[in-house]
Amino acid sequence: MNITEFKTALGYLDQLKFVLPNGSKVPSHFHVTEIGKVDKHYVDCGGTERKEQVVSMQLWTSVDYHHRLKPSKLQGIIEMAMDKLDIHEGEIEVEYQGNTIEKFALAMQDGVFHLKAKQTDCLALEACGLPGKVKTKLSDLNCCSLESGCC
């Protein structure tokens, strides 16, 4: 979900609900502690230079059990961030505390925001000698050996 879609969706809601990939709910007293623009500039293992930009939104819960963020308040926070950070568009990446800081994609279904698990991937499959998107265990591959020319 991109930032414009998210902002639009907020306009139709009376309350904010977020659900984790395992089905558990983010407690309703969560805070949005930050919204940021994250630029990533890197080279993949095949040598291709790449650039990505996401809008990062961090959810946080504490002992402030009476806190309830309203959709209209979050819209205002987003508009301020978009203006100050010169954000025009971008996919939202949600950060939330699990065993470590976890990052999720965002989708909406039936008035509820769903945090979707993200996966790592090889962006240079041909350079690594791998077939198209096939899920396999790293231990079954030797693409990351020193002799492979990959990684």
mmCIF file of N, CA and C in Angstrom, residues 33-117:
data_model
loop_
_atom_site.group_PDB
_atom_site.id
_atom_site.type_symbol
_atom_site.label_atom_id
_atom_site.label_comp_id
_atom_site.label_asym_id
_atom_site.label_seq_id
_atom_site.Cartn_x
_atom_site.Cartn_y
_atom_site.Cartn_z
ATOM 1 N N THR A 33 5.319 6.516 16.291
ATOM 2 C CA THR A 33 6.443 7.283 16.836
ATOM 3 C C THR A 33 7.227 8.042 15.780
ATOM 4 N N GLU A 34 7.103 7.589 14.529
ATOM 5 C CA GLU A 34 7.809 8.314 13.461
ATOM 6 C C GLU A 34 7.259 7.928 12.100
ATOM 7 N N ILE A 35 7.375 8.863 11.193
ATOM 8 C CA ILE A 35 7.120 8.626 9.772
ATOM 9 C C ILE A 35 8.324 9.213 9.051
ATOM 10 N N GLY A 36 8.928 8.421 8.200
ATOM 11 C CA GLY A 36 10.142 8.890 7.547
ATOM 12 C C GLY A 36 10.233 8.460 6.103
ATOM 13 N N LYS A 37 11.113 9.114 5.388
ATOM 14 C CA LYS A 37 11.427 8.745 4.007
ATOM 15 C C LYS A 37 12.765 8.045 4.040
ATOM 16 N N VAL A 38 12.803 6.796 3.552
ATOM 17 C CA VAL A 38 14.021 5.996 3.599
ATOM 18 C C VAL A 38 14.484 5.724 2.171
ATOM 19 N N ASP A 39 15.672 6.230 1.857
ATOM 20 C CA ASP A 39 16.285 5.992 0.552
ATOM 21 C C ASP A 39 17.328 4.900 0.708
ATOM 22 N N LYS A 40 17.281 3.930 -0.176
ATOM 23 C CA LYS A 40 18.262 2.843 -0.170
ATOM 24 C C LYS A 40 18.936 2.822 -1.531
ATOM 25 N N HIS A 41 20.252 2.924 -1.535
ATOM 26 C CA HIS A 41 21.050 2.941 -2.755
ATOM 27 C C HIS A 41 22.079 1.839 -2.586
ATOM 28 N N TYR A 42 22.046 0.843 -3.444
ATOM 29 C CA TYR A 42 22.895 -0.313 -3.227
ATOM 30 C C TYR A 42 23.236 -1.010 -4.545
ATOM 31 N N VAL A 43 24.122 -1.969 -4.436
ATOM 32 C CA VAL A 43 24.496 -2.815 -5.561
ATOM 33 C C VAL A 43 24.116 -4.230 -5.181
ATOM 34 N N ASP A 44 23.364 -4.923 -6.050
ATOM 35 C CA ASP A 44 22.998 -6.306 -5.744
ATOM 36 C C ASP A 44 24.169 -7.237 -6.027
ATOM 37 N N CYS A 45 24.003 -8.520 -5.718
ATOM 38 C CA CYS A 45 25.120 -9.463 -5.840
ATOM 39 C C CYS A 45 25.502 -9.737 -7.289
ATOM 40 N N GLY A 46 24.695 -9.277 -8.244
ATOM 41 C CA GLY A 46 25.051 -9.398 -9.652
ATOM 42 C C GLY A 46 25.729 -8.156 -10.200
ATOM 43 N N GLY A 47 25.909 -7.141 -9.336
ATOM 44 C CA GLY A 47 26.603 -5.932 -9.746
ATOM 45 C C GLY A 47 25.708 -4.819 -10.257
ATOM 46 N N THR A 48 24.386 -4.984 -10.191
ATOM 47 C CA THR A 48 23.460 -3.959 -10.665
ATOM 48 C C THR A 48 23.207 -2.935 -9.567
ATOM 49 N N GLU A 49 23.398 -1.671 -9.915
ATOM 50 C CA GLU A 49 23.112 -0.588 -8.984
ATOM 51 C C GLU A 49 21.605 -0.401 -8.916
ATOM 52 N N ARG A 50 21.081 -0.229 -7.707
ATOM 53 C CA ARG A 50 19.640 -0.076 -7.513
ATOM 54 C C ARG A 50 19.346 1.036 -6.503
ATOM 55 N N LYS A 51 18.167 1.631 -6.652
ATOM 56 C CA LYS A 51 17.689 2.640 -5.710
ATOM 57 C C LYS A 51 16.241 2.315 -5.374
ATOM 58 N N GLU A 52 15.916 2.440 -4.100
ATOM 59 C CA GLU A 52 14.549 2.244 -3.628
ATOM 60 C C GLU A 52 14.214 3.352 -2.641
ATOM 61 N N GLN A 53 12.945 3.668 -2.541
ATOM 62 C CA GLN A 53 12.503 4.633 -1.542
ATOM 63 C C GLN A 53 11.207 4.110 -0.940
ATOM 64 N N VAL A 54 11.126 4.103 0.385
ATOM 65 C CA VAL A 54 9.901 3.716 1.076
ATOM 66 C C VAL A 54 9.556 4.785 2.095
ATOM 67 N N VAL A 55 8.298 4.772 2.501
ATOM 68 C CA VAL A 55 7.841 5.626 3.590
ATOM 69 C C VAL A 55 7.753 4.722 4.812
ATOM 70 N N SER A 56 8.573 4.998 5.789
ATOM 71 C CA SER A 56 8.627 4.181 6.996
ATOM 72 C C SER A 56 7.695 4.763 8.054
ATOM 73 N N MET A 57 6.901 3.877 8.653
ATOM 74 C CA MET A 57 6.017 4.287 9.744
ATOM 75 C C MET A 57 6.243 3.320 10.897
ATOM 76 N N GLN A 58 6.623 3.848 12.040
ATOM 77 C CA GLN A 58 6.911 2.998 13.188
ATOM 78 C C GLN A 58 5.748 3.014 14.169
ATOM 79 N N LEU A 59 5.258 1.808 14.496
ATOM 80 C CA LEU A 59 4.226 1.642 15.517
ATOM 81 C C LEU A 59 4.910 1.190 16.803
ATOM 82 N N TRP A 60 4.440 1.688 17.930
ATOM 83 C CA TRP A 60 5.052 1.376 19.221
ATOM 84 C C TRP A 60 3.972 1.310 20.275
ATOM 85 N N THR A 61 4.091 0.361 21.179
ATOM 86 C CA THR A 61 3.148 0.288 22.295
ATOM 87 C C THR A 61 3.912 0.422 23.596
ATOM 88 N N SER A 62 3.250 1.008 24.573
ATOM 89 C CA SER A 62 3.845 1.236 25.881
ATOM 90 C C SER A 62 2.785 0.966 26.937
ATOM 91 N N VAL A 63 2.974 1.548 28.098
ATOM 92 C CA VAL A 63 2.031 1.360 29.197
ATOM 93 C C VAL A 63 0.950 2.438 29.224
ATOM 94 N N ASP A 64 0.922 3.264 28.201
ATOM 95 C CA ASP A 64 -0.091 4.322 28.084
ATOM 96 C C ASP A 64 -1.373 3.687 27.530
ATOM 97 N N TYR A 65 -2.079 2.928 28.352
ATOM 98 C CA TYR A 65 -3.217 2.134 27.899
ATOM 99 C C TYR A 65 -4.422 2.979 27.475
ATOM 100 N N HIS A 66 -4.435 4.243 27.841
ATOM 101 C CA HIS A 66 -5.576 5.096 27.497
ATOM 102 C C HIS A 66 -5.385 5.843 26.175
ATOM 103 N N HIS A 67 -4.217 5.705 25.579
ATOM 104 C CA HIS A 67 -3.914 6.380 24.315
ATOM 105 C C HIS A 67 -4.690 5.726 23.180
ATOM 106 N N ARG A 68 -5.344 6.519 22.359
ATOM 107 C CA ARG A 68 -6.025 6.021 21.160
ATOM 108 C C ARG A 68 -5.819 7.047 20.055
ATOM 109 N N LEU A 69 -5.078 6.653 19.051
ATOM 110 C CA LEU A 69 -4.810 7.532 17.920
ATOM 111 C C LEU A 69 -5.983 7.455 16.956
ATOM 112 N N LYS A 70 -6.541 8.578 16.620
ATOM 113 C CA LYS A 70 -7.670 8.649 15.680
ATOM 114 C C LYS A 70 -7.143 8.733 14.246
ATOM 115 N N PRO A 71 -7.881 8.175 13.294
ATOM 116 C CA PRO A 71 -7.464 8.239 11.896
ATOM 117 C C PRO A 71 -7.219 9.673 11.407
ATOM 118 N N SER A 72 -8.058 10.612 11.827
ATOM 119 C CA SER A 72 -7.885 11.999 11.380
ATOM 120 C C SER A 72 -6.586 12.597 11.921
ATOM 121 N N LYS A 73 -6.204 12.246 13.133
ATOM 122 C CA LYS A 73 -4.940 12.727 13.716
ATOM 123 C C LYS A 73 -3.760 12.145 12.938
ATOM 124 N N LEU A 74 -3.852 10.847 12.593
ATOM 125 C CA LEU A 74 -2.774 10.218 11.822
ATOM 126 C C LEU A 74 -2.675 10.835 10.430
ATOM 127 N N GLN A 75 -3.815 11.176 9.828
ATOM 128 C CA GLN A 75 -3.789 11.864 8.530
ATOM 129 C C GLN A 75 -2.995 13.158 8.637
ATOM 130 N N GLY A 76 -3.233 13.912 9.690
ATOM 131 C CA GLY A 76 -2.513 15.166 9.899
ATOM 132 C C GLY A 76 -1.019 14.954 10.071
ATOM 133 N N ILE A 77 -0.644 13.918 10.816
ATOM 134 C CA ILE A 77 0.775 13.593 11.012
ATOM 135 C C ILE A 77 1.410 13.238 9.670
ATOM 136 N N ILE A 78 0.701 12.451 8.870
ATOM 137 C CA ILE A 78 1.211 12.049 7.553
ATOM 138 C C ILE A 78 1.378 13.257 6.647
ATOM 139 N N GLU A 79 0.392 14.137 6.621
ATOM 140 C CA GLU A 79 0.481 15.335 5.773
ATOM 141 C C GLU A 79 1.667 16.208 6.183
ATOM 142 N N MET A 80 1.881 16.350 7.492
ATOM 143 C CA MET A 80 3.015 17.137 7.968
ATOM 144 C C MET A 80 4.333 16.487 7.521
ATOM 145 N N ALA A 81 4.437 15.151 7.676
ATOM 146 C CA ALA A 81 5.652 14.444 7.275
ATOM 147 C C ALA A 81 5.882 14.549 5.771
ATOM 148 N N MET A 82 4.813 14.411 4.993
ATOM 149 C CA MET A 82 4.948 14.507 3.535
ATOM 150 C C MET A 82 5.468 15.878 3.130
ATOM 151 N N ASP A 83 4.969 16.908 3.801
ATOM 152 C CA ASP A 83 5.401 18.269 3.491
ATOM 153 C C ASP A 83 6.847 18.505 3.923
ATOM 154 N N LYS A 84 7.168 18.163 5.168
ATOM 155 C CA LYS A 84 8.512 18.428 5.697
ATOM 156 C C LYS A 84 9.587 17.581 5.038
ATOM 157 N N LEU A 85 9.233 16.339 4.647
ATOM 158 C CA LEU A 85 10.225 15.418 4.085
ATOM 159 C C LEU A 85 10.162 15.326 2.566
ATOM 160 N N ASP A 86 9.305 16.144 1.960
ATOM 161 C CA ASP A 86 9.142 16.146 0.507
ATOM 162 C C ASP A 86 8.810 14.745 -0.021
ATOM 163 N N ILE A 87 7.803 14.130 0.610
ATOM 164 C CA ILE A 87 7.331 12.809 0.180
ATOM 165 C C ILE A 87 6.165 13.018 -0.775
ATOM 166 N N HIS A 88 6.277 12.462 -1.959
ATOM 167 C CA HIS A 88 5.196 12.567 -2.933
ATOM 168 C C HIS A 88 4.476 11.242 -3.093
ATOM 169 N N GLU A 89 5.202 10.191 -2.966
ATOM 170 C CA GLU A 89 4.653 8.846 -3.154
ATOM 171 C C GLU A 89 5.593 7.875 -2.477
ATOM 172 N N GLY A 90 5.229 6.641 -2.440
ATOM 173 C CA GLY A 90 6.101 5.611 -1.878
ATOM 174 C C GLY A 90 5.306 4.558 -1.147
ATOM 175 N N GLU A 91 5.797 3.337 -1.231
ATOM 176 C CA GLU A 91 5.189 2.239 -0.493
ATOM 177 C C GLU A 91 5.458 2.435 0.994
ATOM 178 N N ILE A 92 4.483 2.051 1.809
ATOM 179 C CA ILE A 92 4.655 2.148 3.252
ATOM 180 C C ILE A 92 5.301 0.870 3.759
ATOM 181 N N GLU A 93 6.293 1.049 4.607
ATOM 182 C CA GLU A 93 6.923 -0.060 5.312
ATOM 183 C C GLU A 93 6.710 0.213 6.802
ATOM 184 N N VAL A 94 6.036 -0.706 7.477
ATOM 185 C CA VAL A 94 5.715 -0.515 8.883
ATOM 186 C C VAL A 94 6.755 -1.224 9.742
ATOM 187 N N GLU A 95 7.295 -0.505 10.707
ATOM 188 C CA GLU A 95 8.210 -1.094 11.686
ATOM 189 C C GLU A 95 7.426 -1.361 12.961
ATOM 190 N N TYR A 96 7.637 -2.549 13.532
ATOM 191 C CA TYR A 96 6.964 -2.898 14.784
ATOM 192 C C TYR A 96 7.870 -3.829 15.566
ATOM 193 N N GLN A 97 7.853 -3.720 16.871
ATOM 194 C CA GLN A 97 8.741 -4.510 17.719
ATOM 195 C C GLN A 97 8.272 -5.951 17.827
ATOM 196 N N GLY A 98 9.131 -6.867 17.426
ATOM 197 C CA GLY A 98 8.936 -8.294 17.655
ATOM 198 C C GLY A 98 10.122 -8.744 18.477
ATOM 199 N N ASN A 99 10.802 -9.801 18.042
ATOM 200 C CA ASN A 99 12.053 -10.200 18.690
ATOM 201 C C ASN A 99 13.135 -9.166 18.444
ATOM 202 N N THR A 100 12.971 -8.429 17.357
ATOM 203 C CA THR A 100 13.826 -7.309 16.995
ATOM 204 C C THR A 100 12.893 -6.328 16.283
ATOM 205 N N ILE A 101 13.395 -5.275 15.711
ATOM 206 C CA ILE A 101 12.516 -4.397 14.929
ATOM 207 C C ILE A 101 12.174 -5.141 13.650
ATOM 208 N N GLU A 102 10.910 -5.407 13.446
ATOM 209 C CA GLU A 102 10.460 -6.128 12.259
ATOM 210 C C GLU A 102 9.852 -5.130 11.279
ATOM 211 N N LYS A 103 10.005 -5.418 9.993
ATOM 212 C CA LYS A 103 9.480 -4.541 8.946
ATOM 213 C C LYS A 103 8.431 -5.299 8.151
ATOM 214 N N PHE A 104 7.316 -4.619 7.877
ATOM 215 C CA PHE A 104 6.184 -5.230 7.206
ATOM 216 C C PHE A 104 5.684 -4.362 6.061
ATOM 217 N N ALA A 105 5.120 -5.007 5.061
ATOM 218 C CA ALA A 105 4.337 -4.306 4.048
ATOM 219 C C ALA A 105 2.956 -4.076 4.661
ATOM 220 N N LEU A 106 2.135 -3.290 4.007
ATOM 221 C CA LEU A 106 0.832 -2.944 4.558
ATOM 222 C C LEU A 106 -0.259 -3.175 3.525
ATOM 223 N N ALA A 107 -1.363 -3.764 3.955
ATOM 224 C CA ALA A 107 -2.534 -3.971 3.097
ATOM 225 C C ALA A 107 -3.769 -3.690 3.950
ATOM 226 N N MET A 108 -4.889 -3.442 3.284
ATOM 227 C CA MET A 108 -6.138 -3.193 4.008
ATOM 228 C C MET A 108 -7.192 -4.171 3.545
ATOM 229 N N GLN A 109 -7.942 -4.676 4.514
ATOM 230 C CA GLN A 109 -9.051 -5.575 4.206
ATOM 231 C C GLN A 109 -10.139 -5.365 5.257
ATOM 232 N N ASP A 110 -11.336 -5.086 4.798
ATOM 233 C CA ASP A 110 -12.497 -4.911 5.679
ATOM 234 C C ASP A 110 -12.254 -3.890 6.787
ATOM 235 N N GLY A 111 -11.634 -2.773 6.455
ATOM 236 C CA GLY A 111 -11.431 -1.697 7.416
ATOM 237 C C GLY A 111 -10.317 -1.936 8.421
ATOM 238 N N VAL A 112 -9.511 -2.968 8.191
ATOM 239 C CA VAL A 112 -8.420 -3.301 9.092
ATOM 240 C C VAL A 112 -7.113 -3.312 8.295
ATOM 241 N N PHE A 113 -6.074 -2.712 8.855
ATOM 242 C CA PHE A 113 -4.767 -2.726 8.215
ATOM 243 C C PHE A 113 -4.035 -4.003 8.626
ATOM 244 N N HIS A 114 -3.532 -4.713 7.632
ATOM 245 C CA HIS A 114 -2.819 -5.961 7.867
ATOM 246 C C HIS A 114 -1.339 -5.756 7.573
ATOM 247 N N LEU A 115 -0.511 -6.087 8.566
ATOM 248 C CA LEU A 115 0.927 -6.051 8.375
ATOM 249 C C LEU A 115 1.308 -7.353 7.681
ATOM 250 N N LYS A 116 1.945 -7.246 6.546
ATOM 251 C CA LYS A 116 2.300 -8.402 5.720
ATOM 252 C C LYS A 116 3.792 -8.675 5.822
ATOM 253 N N ALA A 117 4.127 -9.931 6.042
ATOM 254 C CA ALA A 117 5.533 -10.319 6.148
ATOM 255 C C ALA A 117 6.272 -9.994 4.857
#
